[in-house]
PDB file of C-alpha atoms in Angstrom:
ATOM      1  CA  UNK A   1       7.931  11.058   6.491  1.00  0.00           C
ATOM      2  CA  UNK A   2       4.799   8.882   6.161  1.00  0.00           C
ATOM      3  CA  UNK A   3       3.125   7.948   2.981  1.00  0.00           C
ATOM      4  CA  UNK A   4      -0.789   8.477   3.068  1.00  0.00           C
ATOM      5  CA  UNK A   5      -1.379   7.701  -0.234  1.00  0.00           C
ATOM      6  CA  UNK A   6      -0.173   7.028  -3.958  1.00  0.00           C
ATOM      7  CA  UNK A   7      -1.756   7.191  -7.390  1.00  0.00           C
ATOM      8  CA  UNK A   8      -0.082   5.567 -10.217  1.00  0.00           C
ATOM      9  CA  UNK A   9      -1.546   5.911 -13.903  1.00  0.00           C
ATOM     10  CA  UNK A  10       0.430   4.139 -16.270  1.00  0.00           C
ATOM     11  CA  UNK A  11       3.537   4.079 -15.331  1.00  0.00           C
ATOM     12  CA  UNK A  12       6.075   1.600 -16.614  1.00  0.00           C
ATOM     13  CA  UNK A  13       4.493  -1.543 -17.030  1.00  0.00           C
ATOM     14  CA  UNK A  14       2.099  -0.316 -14.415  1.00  0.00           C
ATOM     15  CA  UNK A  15      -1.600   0.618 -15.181  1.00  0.00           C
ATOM     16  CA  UNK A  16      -3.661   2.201 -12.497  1.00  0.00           C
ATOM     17  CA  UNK A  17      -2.566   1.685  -8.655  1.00  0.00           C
ATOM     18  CA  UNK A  18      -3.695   2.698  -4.994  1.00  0.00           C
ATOM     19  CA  UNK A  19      -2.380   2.643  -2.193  1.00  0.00           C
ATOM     20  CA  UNK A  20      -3.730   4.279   0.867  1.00  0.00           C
ATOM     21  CA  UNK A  21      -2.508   3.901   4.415  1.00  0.00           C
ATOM     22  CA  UNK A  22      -5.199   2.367   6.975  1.00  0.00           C
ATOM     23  CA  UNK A  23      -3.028   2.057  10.020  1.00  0.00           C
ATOM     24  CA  UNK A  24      -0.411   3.558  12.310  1.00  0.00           C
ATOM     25  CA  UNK A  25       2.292   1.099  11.085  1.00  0.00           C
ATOM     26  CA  UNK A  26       5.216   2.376  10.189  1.00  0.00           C
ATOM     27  CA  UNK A  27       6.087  -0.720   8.051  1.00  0.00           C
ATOM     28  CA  UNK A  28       4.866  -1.225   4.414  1.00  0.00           C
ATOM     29  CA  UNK A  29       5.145  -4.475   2.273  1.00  0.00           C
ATOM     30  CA  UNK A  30       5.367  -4.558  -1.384  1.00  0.00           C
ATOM     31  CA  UNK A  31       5.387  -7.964  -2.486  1.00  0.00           C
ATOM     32  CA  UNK A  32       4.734  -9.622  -5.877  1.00  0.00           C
ATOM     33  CA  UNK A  33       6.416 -11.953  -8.644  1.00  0.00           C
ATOM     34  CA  UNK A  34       8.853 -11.019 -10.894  1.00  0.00           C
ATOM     35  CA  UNK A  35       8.417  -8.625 -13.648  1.00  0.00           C
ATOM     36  CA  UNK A  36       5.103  -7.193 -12.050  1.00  0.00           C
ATOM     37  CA  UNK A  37       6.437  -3.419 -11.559  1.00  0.00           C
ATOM     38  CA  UNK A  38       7.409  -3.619  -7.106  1.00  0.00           C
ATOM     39  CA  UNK A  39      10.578  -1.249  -8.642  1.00  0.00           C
ATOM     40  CA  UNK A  40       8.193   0.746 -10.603  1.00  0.00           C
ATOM     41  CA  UNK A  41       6.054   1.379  -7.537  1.00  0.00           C
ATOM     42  CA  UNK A  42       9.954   3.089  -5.913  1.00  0.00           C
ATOM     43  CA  UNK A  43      10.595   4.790  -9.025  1.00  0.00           C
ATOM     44  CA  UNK A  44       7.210   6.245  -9.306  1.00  0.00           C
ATOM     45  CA  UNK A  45       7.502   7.568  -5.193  1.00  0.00           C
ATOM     46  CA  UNK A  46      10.810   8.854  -5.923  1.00  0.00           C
ATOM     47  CA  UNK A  47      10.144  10.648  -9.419  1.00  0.00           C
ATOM     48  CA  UNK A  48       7.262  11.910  -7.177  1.00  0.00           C
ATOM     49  CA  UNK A  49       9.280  13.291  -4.402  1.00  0.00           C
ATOM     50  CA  UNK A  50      12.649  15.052  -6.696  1.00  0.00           C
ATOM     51  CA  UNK A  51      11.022  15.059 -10.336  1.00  0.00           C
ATOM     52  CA  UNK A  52      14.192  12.377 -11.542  1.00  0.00           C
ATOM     53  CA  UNK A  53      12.993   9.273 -13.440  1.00  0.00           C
ATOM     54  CA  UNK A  54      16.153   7.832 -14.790  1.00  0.00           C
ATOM     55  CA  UNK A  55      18.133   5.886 -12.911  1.00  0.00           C
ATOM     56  CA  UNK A  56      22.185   6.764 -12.915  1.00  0.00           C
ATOM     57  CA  UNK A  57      23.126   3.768 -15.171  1.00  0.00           C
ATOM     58  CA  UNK A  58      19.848   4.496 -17.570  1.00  0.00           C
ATOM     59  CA  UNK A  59      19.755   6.492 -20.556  1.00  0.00           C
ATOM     60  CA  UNK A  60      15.851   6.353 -19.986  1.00  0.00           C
ATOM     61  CA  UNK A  61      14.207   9.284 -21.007  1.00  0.00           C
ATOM     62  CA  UNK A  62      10.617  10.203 -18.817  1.00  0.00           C
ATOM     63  CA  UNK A  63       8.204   9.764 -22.028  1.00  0.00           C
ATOM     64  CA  UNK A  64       9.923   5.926 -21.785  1.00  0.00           C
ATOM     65  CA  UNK A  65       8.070   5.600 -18.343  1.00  0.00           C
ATOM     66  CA  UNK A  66       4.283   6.274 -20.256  1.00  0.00           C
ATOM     67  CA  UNK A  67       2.836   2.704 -20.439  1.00  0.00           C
ATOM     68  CA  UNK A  68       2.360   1.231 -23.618  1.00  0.00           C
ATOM     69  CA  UNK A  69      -0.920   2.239 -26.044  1.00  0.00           C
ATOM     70  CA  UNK A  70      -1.568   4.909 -23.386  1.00  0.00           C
ATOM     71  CA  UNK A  71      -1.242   8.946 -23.882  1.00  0.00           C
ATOM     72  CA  UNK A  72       0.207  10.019 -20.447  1.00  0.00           C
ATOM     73  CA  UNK A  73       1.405   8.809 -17.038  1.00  0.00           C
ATOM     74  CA  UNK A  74       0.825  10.049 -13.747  1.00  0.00           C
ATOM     75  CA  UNK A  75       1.989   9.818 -10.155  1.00  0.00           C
ATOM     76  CA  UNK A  76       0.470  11.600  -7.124  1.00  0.00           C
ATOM     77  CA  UNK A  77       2.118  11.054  -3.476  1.00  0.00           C
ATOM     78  CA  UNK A  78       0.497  12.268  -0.283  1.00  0.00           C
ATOM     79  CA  UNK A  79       2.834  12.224   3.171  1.00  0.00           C
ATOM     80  CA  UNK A  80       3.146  13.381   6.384  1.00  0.00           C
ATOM     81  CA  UNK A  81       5.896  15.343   7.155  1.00  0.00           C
ATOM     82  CA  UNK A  82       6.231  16.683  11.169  1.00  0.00           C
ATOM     83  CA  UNK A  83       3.346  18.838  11.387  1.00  0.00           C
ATOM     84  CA  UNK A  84       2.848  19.518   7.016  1.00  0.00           C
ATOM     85  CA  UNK A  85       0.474  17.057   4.735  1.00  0.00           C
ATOM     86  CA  UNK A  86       2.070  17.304   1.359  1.00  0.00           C
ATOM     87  CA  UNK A  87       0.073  15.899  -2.088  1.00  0.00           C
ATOM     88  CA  UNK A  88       3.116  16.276  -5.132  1.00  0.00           C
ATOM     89  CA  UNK A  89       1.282  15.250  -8.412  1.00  0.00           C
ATOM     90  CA  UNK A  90       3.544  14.941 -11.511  1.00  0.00           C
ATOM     91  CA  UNK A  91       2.630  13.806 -14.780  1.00  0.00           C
ATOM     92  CA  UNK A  92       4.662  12.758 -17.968  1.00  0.00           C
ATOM     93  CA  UNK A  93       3.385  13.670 -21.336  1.00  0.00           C
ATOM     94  CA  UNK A  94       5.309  12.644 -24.859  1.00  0.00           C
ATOM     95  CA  UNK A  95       7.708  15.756 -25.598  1.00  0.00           C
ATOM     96  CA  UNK A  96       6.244  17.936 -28.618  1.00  0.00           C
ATOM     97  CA  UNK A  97       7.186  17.129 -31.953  1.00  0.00           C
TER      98      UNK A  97
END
């Protein structure tokens, strides 16, 4: 698998972030101070690819994951997979009251 691209709309402490894939490397950096959301960036790919945003030792719920003094958070992934292009888009909304 190959990531094209990701989309990330406030998510965690993130707000909005792109990443799309100019070469054929098959290496990709993520590199930043502490506290600045690089985990958020893995939770955000893997909620993406299996629709699980809590980690096993979290009692996180996915409404947690919406960024502060926004409505909604977002996540779209775009890969390569052998011959199939796959775009997943999830988004989180606050559960109904």
């Amino acid at each position: 698998m190959k990531i094209l691209s990701l989309t990330i709309e406030n998510f965690g402490p993130l707000g909005s972030v792109k990443y799309v894939s100019d070469t054929n490397s098959s290496i990709v950096g993520l590199v930043g101070e502490n506290g600045t959301g690089k985990s958020h960036v893995f939770r955000a790919i893997r909620y993406a690819l299996t629709g699980d945003i809590t980690d096993d030792n979290s009692s996180d719920t996915a409404a947690s994951y919406i960024k502060d003094g926004t409505s909604a958070a977002s996540v779209t992934l775009k890969f390569v997979k052998g011959p199939h292009t796959v775009t997943i888009m999830r988004r989180i909304t606050p559960p109904s009251s």
